[in-house]
Amino acid sequence: LFDGIIPIQIPTAILLAGMNLWAVIILKKYLTKDSKTEYKANLLAIAISMVSMIILPQKIHMPFFGIGSPNQWHNPTFLLLKPFILLSYIEFEKIFINKTKNKPLLFILYNTIAVAIKPSFAMAFIPGTLLYLFLSGIKIDAKSTIKKCIKLFLYYLPGLIIFLGQSLAVTGDTATSISFILGGNWVEYAPLHCVPYAILLANFFFIIFMTKNIKNISSSTLLVSIVLICSIIEALLFGETGARSSHLNFLSPYYTAMMLTYLPAVKETYINKTSSSNSLLH
């Protein structure tokens, strides 16, 4: 957008770097349990912010090995979005999992800003969180659970109004169209055109964590698992045709969902030590 305009490029670069630093600070605060874990939290926050897909030369594997990273270094809008993804997740955890008496204003604000920057996060997070609330409470108290789901939906309403406007703008673009495509644009670019293989490569850490703790899954882990599954289903059912098909925009919810899976997995394994560890996780 600002190609060759140096006076704009420099502050833009500083802004993106600042947002990346803010994301690390948010992660560090989330992971710190007490003063004894602060040093460990610093290292783990950096690790979560640095983890990425393996990229091989184009001639060997086109274009990406794994097709999916929780840190999209090439995407400026993702760098702007990242802190608000983390803050939205943390606020949801406080309100609906830890059941603190936090007012929802910050949660609504973070989600609305996130949708305005890039709606990909909301496309997986909104259905995932609603489904989590429904599944985790429907057998215990159906009436109360439905009320919670309605309340959560109302929290998302400002962002959904923005999302509707964005969707109308995109579908009105004659250069591209959004279509139901079984396998989405993912199949074309996945290694060996095999999506399960791509999912295994990109989520190996979380898969090992889940395998080790299948009998002791926390509410936070269940939440991020549902969000991840929703993002995978979406990426496999929808895609774009035309000029934007190679952008893999319907994989963006999957990228953001992957980043969230690291939060409970890392916190429970290395900070709280409430989950089983494994040499592979070290």
XYZ file of N, CA and C in Angstrom:
846
model
N 0.824 -1.212 0.000
C 0.000 0.000 0.000
C 0.858 1.260 0.000
N 1.970 1.221 0.760
C 2.826 2.409 0.876
C 4.169 2.202 0.177
N 4.169 1.431 -0.890
C 5.404 1.116 -1.598
C 6.097 2.387 -2.092
N 7.334 2.583 -1.629
C 8.139 3.710 -2.072
C 7.890 4.999 -1.311
N 6.912 5.019 -0.398
C 6.622 6.235 0.367
C 7.320 6.110 1.718
N 8.588 6.471 1.766
C 9.434 6.244 2.942
C 8.889 6.895 4.214
N 8.410 8.145 4.171
C 7.897 8.763 5.410
C 6.723 8.004 6.035
N 6.011 7.226 5.225
C 4.905 6.422 5.757
C 5.391 5.021 6.110
N 6.318 4.482 5.333
C 6.806 3.126 5.564
C 7.490 2.985 6.924
N 8.271 3.974 7.313
C 9.029 3.875 8.573
C 8.102 3.808 9.792
N 7.159 4.744 9.971
C 6.257 4.615 11.125
C 5.371 3.374 11.051
N 5.031 2.917 9.834
C 4.247 1.694 9.684
C 5.034 0.490 10.195
N 6.319 0.442 9.848
C 7.187 -0.645 10.315
C 7.321 -0.623 11.836
N 7.441 0.578 12.398
C 7.543 0.720 13.861
C 6.240 0.255 14.525
N 5.107 0.601 13.912
C 3.807 0.185 14.442
C 3.688 -1.337 14.466
N 4.061 -1.998 13.364
C 3.962 -3.455 13.289
C 4.884 -4.126 14.301
N 6.101 -3.593 14.429
C 7.047 -4.130 15.417
C 6.497 -3.941 16.834
N 5.876 -2.784 17.062
C 5.296 -2.502 18.374
C 4.148 -3.439 18.712
N 3.316 -3.756 17.724
C 2.208 -4.681 17.955
C 2.729 -6.083 18.252
N 3.798 -6.457 17.581
C 4.409 -7.767 17.832
C 4.967 -7.828 19.253
N 5.610 -6.753 19.685
C 6.143 -6.675 21.042
C 5.008 -6.708 22.069
N 3.932 -6.012 21.777
C 2.771 -6.000 22.674
C 2.220 -7.417 22.848
N 2.178 -8.179 21.755
C 1.691 -9.559 21.817
C 2.563 -10.402 22.752
N 3.883 -10.206 22.681
C 4.806 -10.939 23.564
C 4.553 -10.562 25.030
N 4.327 -9.284 25.287
C 4.066 -8.806 26.648
C 2.758 -9.404 27.190
N 1.741 -9.470 26.341
C 0.459 -10.069 26.740
C 0.651 -11.536 27.081
N 1.400 -12.242 26.247
C 1.677 -13.660 26.489
C 2.439 -13.857 27.796
N 3.432 -12.998 28.016
C 4.235 -13.098 29.234
C 3.368 -12.910 30.471
N 2.484 -11.926 30.445
C 1.593 -11.660 31.570
C 0.638 -12.835 31.785
N 0.145 -13.416 30.694
C -0.776 -14.549 30.788
C -0.089 -15.774 31.404
N 1.174 -15.982 31.048
C 1.886 -17.178 31.486
C 2.497 -17.046 32.878
N 2.738 -15.816 33.341
C 3.386 -15.622 34.642
C 2.431 -15.972 35.774
N 2.833 -16.947 36.582
C 2.026 -17.361 37.729
C 2.432 -16.600 38.983
N 3.734 -16.452 39.179
C 4.294 -15.691 40.297
C 5.702 -15.261 39.915
N 6.411 -14.627 40.840
C 7.757 -14.122 40.529
C 8.722 -15.243 40.146
N 8.489 -16.442 40.651
C 9.378 -17.565 40.360
C 9.244 -18.050 38.918
N 8.086 -17.833 38.322
C 7.862 -18.306 36.950
C 8.066 -17.207 35.910
N 8.445 -16.013 36.341
C 8.540 -14.878 35.415
C 9.583 -15.113 34.317
N 10.761 -15.623 34.710
C 11.823 -15.868 33.727
C 11.376 -16.922 32.711
N 10.754 -17.985 33.205
C 10.256 -19.041 32.321
C 9.166 -18.498 31.393
N 8.301 -17.654 31.954
C 7.218 -17.064 31.156
C 7.772 -16.196 30.034
N 8.854 -15.461 30.313
C 9.497 -14.640 29.279
C 9.946 -15.501 28.099
N 10.628 -16.596 28.400
C 11.155 -17.484 27.357
C 10.024 -18.139 26.564
N 8.993 -18.577 27.276
C 7.877 -19.249 26.611
C 7.062 -18.280 25.763
N 6.919 -17.040 26.218
C 6.197 -16.026 25.434
C 6.907 -15.768 24.112
N 8.230 -15.690 24.172
C 9.018 -15.497 22.941
C 8.890 -16.720 22.043
N 8.926 -17.922 22.642
C 8.833 -19.164 21.862
C 7.501 -19.235 21.110
N 6.395 -18.900 21.798
C 5.079 -18.931 21.152
C 5.009 -17.908 20.019
N 5.667 -16.762 20.212
C 5.650 -15.703 19.204
C 6.552 -16.007 18.010
N 7.496 -16.930 18.181
C 8.445 -17.236 17.114
C 8.090 -18.499 16.329
N 7.329 -19.409 16.942
C 7.061 -20.689 16.289
C 6.402 -20.452 14.932
N 6.834 -21.207 13.928
C 6.347 -20.984 12.575
C 6.407 -22.278 11.783
N 5.808 -22.260 10.629
C 5.868 -23.417 9.746
C 7.273 -23.560 9.161
N 7.572 -24.735 8.651
C 8.836 -24.978 7.951
C 8.626 -24.622 6.485
N 9.486 -23.769 5.953
C 9.369 -23.371 4.547
C 10.576 -23.910 3.786
N 10.318 -24.700 2.792
C 11.373 -25.277 1.962
C 11.448 -24.537 0.632
N 12.578 -24.675 -0.085
C 12.686 -24.019 -1.400
C 11.523 -24.409 -2.307
N 11.105 -23.468 -3.128
C 9.908 -23.651 -3.940
C 9.997 -24.874 -4.854
N 11.191 -25.180 -5.360
C 11.335 -26.303 -6.286
C 11.108 -27.635 -5.576
N 11.407 -27.674 -4.260
C 11.251 -28.916 -3.512
C 9.809 -29.115 -3.083
N 9.218 -28.052 -2.578
C 7.852 -28.167 -2.074
C 7.138 -26.845 -2.280
N 6.099 -26.846 -3.072
C 5.440 -25.590 -3.423
C 4.090 -25.489 -2.736
N 3.808 -24.307 -2.158
C 4.754 -23.270 -1.807
C 5.207 -23.361 -0.354
N 4.406 -24.017 0.522
C 4.754 -24.093 1.936
C 4.684 -25.533 2.427
N 5.567 -25.859 3.338
C 5.583 -27.182 3.941
C 4.697 -27.132 5.178
N 3.511 -27.722 5.092
C 2.592 -27.692 6.219
C 1.406 -26.776 5.985
N 1.595 -25.730 5.216
C 0.547 -24.738 4.956
C -0.158 -24.356 6.243
N 0.518 -23.611 7.062
C -0.146 -23.125 8.253
C 0.834 -22.775 9.339
N 0.772 -21.558 9.806
C 1.625 -21.137 10.904
C 0.850 -20.198 11.814
N 1.019 -20.357 13.133
C 0.365 -19.420 14.041
C 0.979 -18.028 14.006
N 2.057 -17.865 13.268
C 2.682 -16.549 13.114
C 2.946 -16.263 11.636
N 2.087 -15.446 11.056
C 2.202 -15.140 9.625
C 3.061 -13.898 9.434
N 4.341 -14.093 9.339
C 5.275 -12.963 9.276
C 5.066 -12.111 8.025
N 4.501 -12.695 6.971
C 4.322 -11.964 5.716
C 3.065 -11.105 5.714
N 2.277 -11.185 6.773
C 0.956 -10.577 6.743
C 0.850 -9.428 7.742
N 0.946 -8.176 7.294
C 0.892 -7.025 8.206
C -0.406 -6.943 9.008
N -1.547 -7.292 8.384
C -2.811 -7.201 9.114
C -2.850 -8.219 10.258
N -2.194 -9.359 10.075
C -2.147 -10.347 11.155
C -1.344 -9.813 12.337
N -0.262 -9.091 12.070
C 0.541 -8.521 13.152
C -0.263 -7.488 13.941
N -1.124 -6.736 13.251
C -2.011 -5.789 13.933
C -3.084 -6.523 14.743
N -3.530 -7.648 14.214
C -4.618 -8.407 14.815
C -4.182 -9.217 16.035
N -2.960 -9.696 16.022
C -2.479 -10.679 17.001
C -2.732 -10.302 18.469
N -2.405 -9.086 18.917
C -2.666 -8.751 20.332
C -4.147 -8.844 20.703
N -5.023 -8.484 19.767
C -6.457 -8.498 20.061
C -7.018 -9.923 20.075
N -6.393 -10.826 19.317
C -6.749 -12.246 19.404
C -6.467 -12.748 20.816
N -5.263 -12.459 21.288
C -4.849 -12.910 22.618
C -5.713 -12.298 23.712
N -5.966 -11.000 23.619
C -6.764 -10.321 24.636
C -8.208 -10.834 24.647
N -8.768 -11.106 23.471
C -10.134 -11.635 23.390
C -10.219 -13.008 24.051
N -9.242 -13.855 23.757
C -9.219 -15.193 24.358
C -9.089 -15.107 25.880
N -8.177 -14.272 26.354
C -7.941 -14.139 27.795
C -9.185 -13.623 28.513
N -9.873 -12.632 27.910
C -11.089 -12.112 28.518
C -12.201 -13.158 28.530
N -12.309 -13.931 27.452
C -13.315 -15.000 27.424
C -13.027 -16.009 28.524
N -11.786 -16.376 28.674
C -11.385 -17.336 29.707
C -11.741 -16.810 31.101
N -11.490 -15.522 31.333
C -11.805 -14.921 32.632
C -13.309 -14.950 32.918
N -14.115 -14.587 31.907
C -15.558 -14.433 32.112
C -16.290 -15.771 32.148
N -15.972 -16.657 31.179
C -16.775 -17.863 31.009
C -16.137 -19.144 31.535
N -14.820 -19.142 31.775
C -14.164 -20.346 32.289
C -13.778 -20.167 33.753
N -13.043 -19.102 34.041
C -12.672 -18.827 35.435
C -13.820 -18.205 36.220
N -14.827 -17.718 35.474
C -16.043 -17.137 36.061
C -15.742 -15.994 37.042
N -14.846 -15.117 36.644
C -14.600 -13.904 37.419
C -15.733 -12.916 37.139
N -15.807 -11.883 37.927
C -16.893 -10.915 37.773
C -16.500 -9.755 36.855
N -15.607 -10.042 35.904
C -15.213 -9.022 34.939
C -16.403 -8.577 34.095
N -16.512 -7.284 33.893
C -17.537 -6.778 32.992
C -17.131 -7.091 31.555
N -18.104 -7.304 30.664
C -17.771 -7.739 29.300
C -17.315 -6.624 28.364
N -17.198 -5.397 28.859
C -16.897 -4.266 27.976
C -15.585 -4.452 27.220
N -14.535 -4.893 27.924
C -13.245 -5.103 27.265
C -13.335 -6.234 26.252
N -14.042 -7.290 26.607
C -14.219 -8.420 25.692
C -14.898 -7.967 24.399
N -15.953 -7.176 24.534
C -16.671 -6.648 23.360
C -15.748 -5.750 22.539
N -14.990 -4.888 23.220
C -14.094 -3.957 22.540
C -13.018 -4.697 21.758
N -12.346 -5.651 22.400
C -11.261 -6.399 21.743
C -11.770 -7.148 20.520
N -12.939 -7.783 20.649
C -13.499 -8.534 19.518
C -13.905 -7.630 18.365
N -14.488 -6.490 18.703
C -14.923 -5.559 17.661
C -13.723 -5.010 16.896
N -12.664 -4.646 17.613
C -11.447 -4.159 16.962
C -10.831 -5.260 16.103
N -10.832 -6.487 16.633
C -10.251 -7.618 15.899
C -10.977 -7.840 14.571
N -12.290 -7.795 14.596
C -13.073 -7.978 13.364
C -12.804 -6.840 12.383
N -12.701 -5.614 12.899
C -12.456 -4.458 12.029
C -11.107 -4.563 11.332
N -10.110 -5.107 12.033
C -8.770 -5.252 11.436
C -8.755 -6.363 10.402
N -9.271 -7.533 10.809
C -9.270 -8.701 9.920
C -10.272 -9.710 10.492
N -11.315 -10.051 9.771
C -12.384 -10.876 10.350
C -12.039 -12.350 10.529
N -10.868 -12.766 10.083
C -10.527 -14.186 10.117
C -10.595 -14.784 11.517
N -10.166 -14.020 12.517
C -10.194 -14.514 13.893
C -11.625 -14.833 14.318
N -12.529 -13.921 14.078
C -13.920 -14.092 14.495
C -14.589 -15.259 13.782
N -14.170 -15.562 12.563
C -14.796 -16.614 11.778
C -14.627 -17.991 12.415
N -13.594 -18.167 13.221
C -13.407 -19.425 13.948
C -13.766 -19.273 15.414
N -13.457 -18.109 15.988
C -13.623 -17.908 17.424
C -15.092 -17.800 17.832
N -15.897 -17.103 17.054
C -17.316 -16.921 17.411
C -18.065 -18.258 17.425
N -18.040 -19.044 16.339
C -18.750 -20.336 16.410
C -18.121 -21.285 17.425
N -16.784 -21.221 17.578
C -16.102 -22.107 18.520
C -16.487 -21.846 19.961
N -16.539 -20.568 20.345
C -16.882 -20.228 21.728
C -18.359 -20.503 22.030
N -19.228 -20.224 21.072
C -20.652 -20.521 21.260
C -20.873 -22.024 21.404
N -20.177 -22.785 20.576
C -20.295 -24.245 20.642
C -19.730 -24.779 21.956
N -18.627 -24.177 22.412
C -18.037 -24.584 23.687
C -19.022 -24.372 24.837
N -19.630 -23.181 24.907
C -20.591 -22.887 25.975
C -21.768 -23.863 25.930
N -22.240 -24.143 24.735
C -23.395 -25.035 24.578
C -23.047 -26.457 25.025
N -21.932 -26.995 24.535
C -21.560 -28.380 24.840
C -21.176 -28.585 26.298
N -20.529 -27.580 26.883
C -20.050 -27.734 28.252
C -21.149 -27.561 29.305
N -22.298 -26.994 28.917
C -23.315 -26.728 29.925
C -24.694 -27.288 29.666
N -24.938 -27.792 28.439
C -26.296 -28.180 28.065
C -26.836 -29.325 28.924
N -25.984 -30.271 29.330
C -26.434 -31.404 30.136
C -26.615 -31.035 31.609
N -25.926 -29.976 32.032
C -25.993 -29.567 33.440
C -27.207 -28.689 33.695
N -27.363 -27.659 32.872
C -28.478 -26.714 33.031
C -28.778 -26.104 31.667
N -29.714 -26.717 30.957
C -30.005 -26.323 29.577
C -30.481 -24.876 29.475
N -31.366 -24.476 30.376
C -31.926 -23.132 30.329
C -30.850 -22.068 30.542
N -30.014 -22.269 31.564
C -28.935 -21.329 31.862
C -27.915 -21.279 30.732
N -27.647 -22.434 30.137
C -26.670 -22.515 29.042
C -27.149 -21.736 27.824
N -28.403 -21.880 27.475
C -28.966 -21.153 26.325
C -28.915 -19.642 26.568
N -29.195 -19.223 27.810
C -29.107 -17.801 28.163
C -27.689 -17.281 27.990
N -26.702 -18.085 28.418
C -25.293 -17.694 28.274
C -24.919 -17.560 26.807
N -25.396 -18.485 25.982
C -25.093 -18.445 24.548
C -25.694 -17.195 23.895
N -26.916 -16.860 24.285
C -27.565 -15.653 23.754
C -26.801 -14.409 24.186
N -26.396 -14.379 25.464
C -25.635 -13.248 25.995
C -24.309 -13.101 25.251
N -23.630 -14.217 25.015
C -22.358 -14.176 24.288
C -22.567 -13.683 22.859
N -23.628 -14.146 22.218
C -23.930 -13.703 20.853
C -24.136 -12.186 20.816
N -24.805 -11.644 21.804
C -25.026 -10.189 21.871
C -23.704 -9.445 22.062
N -22.770 -10.046 22.789
C -21.444 -9.446 22.947
C -20.742 -9.334 21.588
N -21.006 -10.313 20.725
C -20.353 -10.346 19.410
C -21.054 -9.446 18.387
N -22.241 -8.981 18.692
C -23.073 -8.276 17.710
C -22.389 -7.071 17.053
N -21.710 -6.169 17.808
C -21.036 -5.038 17.144
C -20.025 -5.493 16.090
N -19.258 -6.526 16.427
C -18.286 -7.059 15.466
C -18.959 -7.721 14.283
N -20.075 -8.408 14.517
C -20.790 -9.085 13.434
C -21.386 -8.092 12.441
N -21.793 -6.928 12.934
C -22.313 -5.881 12.033
C -21.198 -5.407 11.095
N -19.998 -5.218 11.659
C -18.842 -4.839 10.836
C -18.518 -5.957 9.847
N -18.581 -7.201 10.333
C -18.284 -8.358 9.485
C -19.252 -8.443 8.303
N -20.512 -8.130 8.538
C -21.507 -8.140 7.468
C -21.132 -7.144 6.373
N -20.720 -5.939 6.787
C -20.289 -4.939 5.810
C -19.074 -5.387 5.029
N -18.121 -6.026 5.717
C -16.926 -6.539 5.032
C -17.295 -7.620 4.022
N -18.208 -8.513 4.422
C -18.616 -9.618 3.544
C -19.292 -9.091 2.278
N -20.129 -8.088 2.441
C -20.813 -7.506 1.273
C -19.817 -6.861 0.318
N -18.771 -6.240 0.886
C -17.748 -5.604 0.052
C -16.965 -6.638 -0.741
N -16.637 -7.751 -0.087
C -15.848 -8.803 -0.748
C -16.664 -9.505 -1.818
N -17.903 -9.867 -1.493
C -18.740 -10.577 -2.473
C -19.125 -9.685 -3.646
N -19.019 -8.373 -3.456
C -19.319 -7.451 -4.551
C -18.138 -7.225 -5.470
N -16.987 -7.814 -5.139
C -15.782 -7.678 -5.951
C -15.856 -8.661 -7.113
N -15.859 -8.156 -8.322
C -15.998 -9.022 -9.497
C -14.741 -9.830 -9.791
N -13.609 -9.443 -9.177
C -12.347 -10.138 -9.446
C -12.272 -11.485 -8.744
N -13.126 -11.699 -7.757
C -13.082 -12.949 -6.994
C -14.472 -13.275 -6.483
N -14.654 -14.502 -6.051
C -15.932 -14.899 -5.457
C -15.682 -15.942 -4.376
N -16.568 -15.991 -3.388
C -16.491 -16.973 -2.315
C -17.447 -18.106 -2.654
N -16.945 -19.338 -2.608
C -17.749 -20.476 -3.033
C -17.598 -21.639 -2.066
N -18.587 -22.539 -2.111
C -18.468 -23.808 -1.396
C -17.553 -24.700 -2.222
N -16.390 -25.003 -1.674
C -15.416 -25.825 -2.380
C -14.959 -26.918 -1.415
N -15.328 -28.161 -1.673
C -14.940 -29.258 -0.795
C -13.414 -29.397 -0.789
N -12.818 -29.166 0.352
C -11.361 -29.148 0.453
C -10.804 -27.746 0.380
N -11.699 -26.773 0.053
C -11.276 -25.383 -0.029
C -10.099 -25.185 -0.980
N -9.356 -24.098 -0.755
C -8.123 -23.864 -1.520
C -6.952 -24.609 -0.887
N -7.232 -25.248 0.246
C -6.202 -25.931 1.034
C -5.610 -27.114 0.269
N -6.475 -27.922 -0.347
C -6.043 -29.154 -1.012
C -4.993 -28.869 -2.078
N -5.191 -27.770 -2.795
C -4.275 -27.434 -3.893
C -2.859 -27.194 -3.399
N -2.718 -26.613 -2.194
C -1.406 -26.205 -1.718
C -0.849 -27.080 -0.599
N -1.639 -27.982 -0.053
C -1.158 -28.851 1.023
C -0.093 -29.805 0.491
N 0.893 -30.187 1.315
C 1.920 -31.134 0.867
C 1.281 -32.446 0.439
N 1.665 -32.908 -0.743
C 1.113 -34.129 -1.334
C -0.396 -34.013 -1.568
N -0.916 -32.769 -1.530
C -2.352 -32.491 -1.652
C -3.149 -33.267 -0.597
N -2.530 -33.455 0.555
C -3.132 -34.232 1.635
C -3.322 -33.331 2.858
N -4.560 -32.914 3.108
C -4.840 -31.997 4.217
C -4.551 -32.621 5.588
N -4.930 -33.907 5.839
C -4.594 -34.496 7.150
C -3.094 -34.453 7.447
N -2.274 -34.663 6.420
C -0.823 -34.589 6.583
C -0.400 -33.169 6.949
N -1.013 -32.184 6.299
C -0.704 -30.784 6.596
C -1.083 -30.436 8.032
N -2.243 -30.928 8.478
C -2.697 -30.669 9.846
C -1.745 -31.300 10.858
N -1.293 -32.509 10.569
C -0.343 -33.202 11.454
C 0.956 -32.422 11.583
N 1.477 -31.939 10.461
C 2.743 -31.199 10.469
C 2.625 -29.899 11.261
N 1.511 -29.200 11.093
C 1.361 -27.886 11.708
C 0.960 -27.958 13.183
N 0.347 -29.070 13.603
C -0.214 -29.152 14.963
C 0.398 -30.273 15.792
N 1.603 -30.694 15.440
C 2.196 -31.854 16.099
C 2.357 -31.640 17.605
N 2.763 -30.442 17.996
C 2.928 -30.131 19.421
C 1.611 -30.316 20.167
N 0.540 -29.732 19.636
C -0.757 -29.794 20.311
C -1.321 -31.210 20.297
N -1.091 -31.948 19.225
C -1.568 -33.331 19.139
C -0.898 -34.193 20.210
N 0.410 -34.029 20.398
C 1.130 -34.766 21.442
C 0.609 -34.375 22.823
N 0.406 -33.077 23.018
C -0.129 -32.588 24.301
C -1.489 -33.218 24.592
N -2.380 -33.240 23.606
C -3.712 -33.816 23.787
C -3.638 -35.315 24.048
N -2.742 -35.995 23.350
C -2.576 -37.440 23.529
C -2.149 -37.771 24.952
N -1.229 -36.962 25.490
C -0.730 -37.198 26.846
C -1.761 -36.854 27.914
N -2.707 -35.988 27.602
C -3.636 -35.486 28.622
C -5.105 -35.735 28.276
N -5.344 -36.755 27.460
C -6.693 -37.008 26.963
C -7.686 -37.257 28.100
N -7.217 -37.797 29.233
C -8.108 -38.089 30.361
C -8.233 -36.911 31.328
N -7.485 -35.857 31.069
C -7.475 -34.719 31.995
C -7.464 -33.406 31.223
N -8.424 -33.249 30.320
C -8.482 -32.056 29.480
C -9.156 -30.919 30.250
N -8.482 -29.794 30.338
C -9.034 -28.634 31.036
C -10.076 -27.942 30.168
N -10.841 -27.055 30.795
C -11.855 -26.296 30.058
C -11.217 -25.425 28.975
N -10.060 -24.812 29.289
C -9.370 -23.949 28.316
C -8.890 -24.761 27.119
N -8.382 -25.974 27.382
C -7.920 -26.843 26.295
C -9.091 -27.285 25.430
N -10.216 -27.592 26.065
C -11.414 -27.978 25.318
C -11.871 -26.825 24.427
N -11.839 -25.612 24.965
C -12.235 -24.426 24.201
C -11.386 -24.271 22.940
N -10.065 -24.266 23.086
C -9.195 -24.038 21.923
C -9.290 -25.202 20.936
N -9.570 -26.405 21.439
C -9.735 -27.560 20.551
C -10.958 -27.379 19.664
N -12.050 -26.908 20.250
C -13.288 -26.688 19.488
C -13.091 -25.570 18.465
N -12.413 -24.493 18.880
C -12.125 -23.392 17.952
C -11.271 -23.891 16.785
N -10.262 -24.717 17.089
C -9.389 -25.273 16.042
C -10.181 -26.140 15.076
N -11.059 -27.003 15.600
C -11.875 -27.874 14.746
C -12.797 -27.036 13.853
N -13.410 -25.999 14.431
C -14.277 -25.110 13.638
C -13.497 -24.460 12.497
N -12.263 -24.047 12.778
C -11.442 -23.394 11.757
C -11.051 -24.364 10.646
N -10.810 -25.624 11.004
C -10.449 -26.642 10.002
C -11.649 -26.943 9.110
N -12.820 -27.096 9.724
C -14.049 -27.364 8.950
C -14.309 -26.227 7.965
N -14.173 -24.997 8.456
C -14.399 -23.837 7.595
C -13.435 -23.827 6.410
N -12.159 -24.098 6.680
C -11.141 -24.092 5.618
C -11.386 -25.192 4.596
N -12.052 -26.273 5.014
C -12.312 -27.399 4.111
C -13.614 -27.254 3.330
N -14.458 -26.316 3.737
C -15.759 -26.168 3.082
C -15.855 -24.943 2.175
N -14.999 -23.949 2.429
C -15.108 -22.705 1.659
C -13.768 -22.329 1.041
N -13.839 -21.608 -0.055
C -12.636 -21.130 -0.717
C -12.979 -19.967 -1.627
N -11.971 -19.387 -2.204
C -12.167 -18.267 -3.123
C -11.745 -18.669 -4.521
N -12.431 -18.136 -5.485
C -12.060 -18.348 -6.881
C -11.566 -17.027 -7.445
N -10.824 -17.109 -8.506
C -10.329 -15.886 -9.126
C -8.979 -15.462 -8.576
N -8.735 -14.156 -8.597
C -7.414 -13.611 -8.278
C -6.971 -13.891 -6.852
N -7.928 -14.050 -5.917
C -7.585 -14.201 -4.502
C -7.477 -15.660 -4.054
N -7.663 -16.607 -4.943
C -7.678 -18.016 -4.539
C -6.347 -18.464 -3.929
N -5.243 -17.930 -4.449
C -3.921 -18.330 -3.938
C -3.564 -17.660 -2.620
N -4.389 -16.696 -2.166
C -4.119 -16.021 -0.889
C -4.486 -16.890 0.305
N -5.285 -17.931 0.063
C -5.702 -18.864 1.120
C -6.334 -18.126 2.311
N -7.203 -17.180 2.011
C -7.806 -16.373 3.073
C -8.669 -17.177 4.033
N -9.254 -18.268 3.551
C -10.090 -19.069 4.445
C -9.261 -19.974 5.350
N -7.940 -19.914 5.199
C -7.060 -20.606 6.148
C -6.651 -19.686 7.293
N -6.919 -18.392 7.164
C -6.533 -17.456 8.228
C -7.177 -17.785 9.575
N -8.461 -18.175 9.624
C -9.019 -18.584 10.917
C -8.256 -19.756 11.533
N -7.807 -20.660 10.681
C -7.025 -21.823 11.129
C -5.698 -21.374 11.741
N -5.042 -20.393 11.116
C -3.776 -19.879 11.657
C -3.982 -19.300 13.055
N -5.027 -18.485 13.199
C -5.266 -17.841 14.498
C -5.665 -18.871 15.550
N -6.453 -19.875 15.145
C -6.849 -20.919 16.078
C -5.636 -21.713 16.558
N -4.689 -21.971 15.658
C -3.468 -22.687 16.047
C -2.700 -21.935 17.115
N -2.633 -20.624 16.989
C -1.897 -19.830 17.970
C -2.530 -19.978 19.353
N -3.866 -20.009 19.409
C -4.553 -20.142 20.689
C -4.275 -21.490 21.353
N -4.042 -22.541 20.562
C -3.807 -23.862 21.156
C -2.544 -23.888 22.011
N -1.593 -23.003 21.710
C -0.351 -22.977 22.479
C -0.562 -22.446 23.900
N -1.574 -21.594 24.092
C -1.721 -20.925 25.385
C -2.008 -21.892 26.533
N -3.097 -22.680 26.495
C -3.309 -23.613 27.596
C -2.287 -24.746 27.627
N -1.843 -25.197 26.441
C -0.878 -26.302 26.400
C 0.425 -25.923 27.089
N 0.942 -24.748 26.775
C 2.198 -24.289 27.363
C 2.011 -23.949 28.839
N 0.920 -23.251 29.169
C 0.696 -22.835 30.553
C 0.518 -24.038 31.480
N -0.272 -25.011 31.046
C -0.552 -26.164 31.896
C 0.648 -27.108 32.013
N 1.484 -27.144 30.977
C 2.628 -28.056 30.994
C 3.828 -27.464 31.719
N 4.129 -26.194 31.448
C 5.381 -25.627 31.934
C 5.244 -24.659 33.104
N 4.068 -24.056 33.257
C 3.880 -23.077 34.334
C 3.110 -23.694 35.507
N 1.877 -24.101 35.253
C 1.061 -24.690 36.323
C 1.446 -26.131 36.634
N 2.019 -26.805 35.612
C 2.431 -28.210 35.721
C 1.270 -29.108 36.150
N 0.097 -28.804 35.598
C -1.085 -29.615 35.875
C -1.322 -30.654 34.792
N -0.539 -30.591 33.696
C -0.674 -31.542 32.597
C 0.582 -32.369 32.457
N 0.428 -33.544 31.882
C 1.563 -34.447 31.699
C 2.542 -33.873 30.704
N 3.828 -34.045 30.996
C 4.871 -33.581 30.092
C 5.389 -34.761 29.285
N 6.244 -34.473 28.341
C 6.793 -35.511 27.469
C 8.085 -34.970 26.875
N 9.015 -35.846 26.599
C 10.292 -35.402 26.041
C 10.111 -34.660 24.734
N 9.057 -35.013 23.970
C 8.808 -34.336 22.703
C 8.426 -32.873 22.927
N 7.777 -32.587 24.055
C 7.372 -31.227 24.352
C 8.560 -30.382 24.789
N 9.650 -30.991 25.174
C 10.833 -30.242 25.601
C 11.765 -29.947 24.441
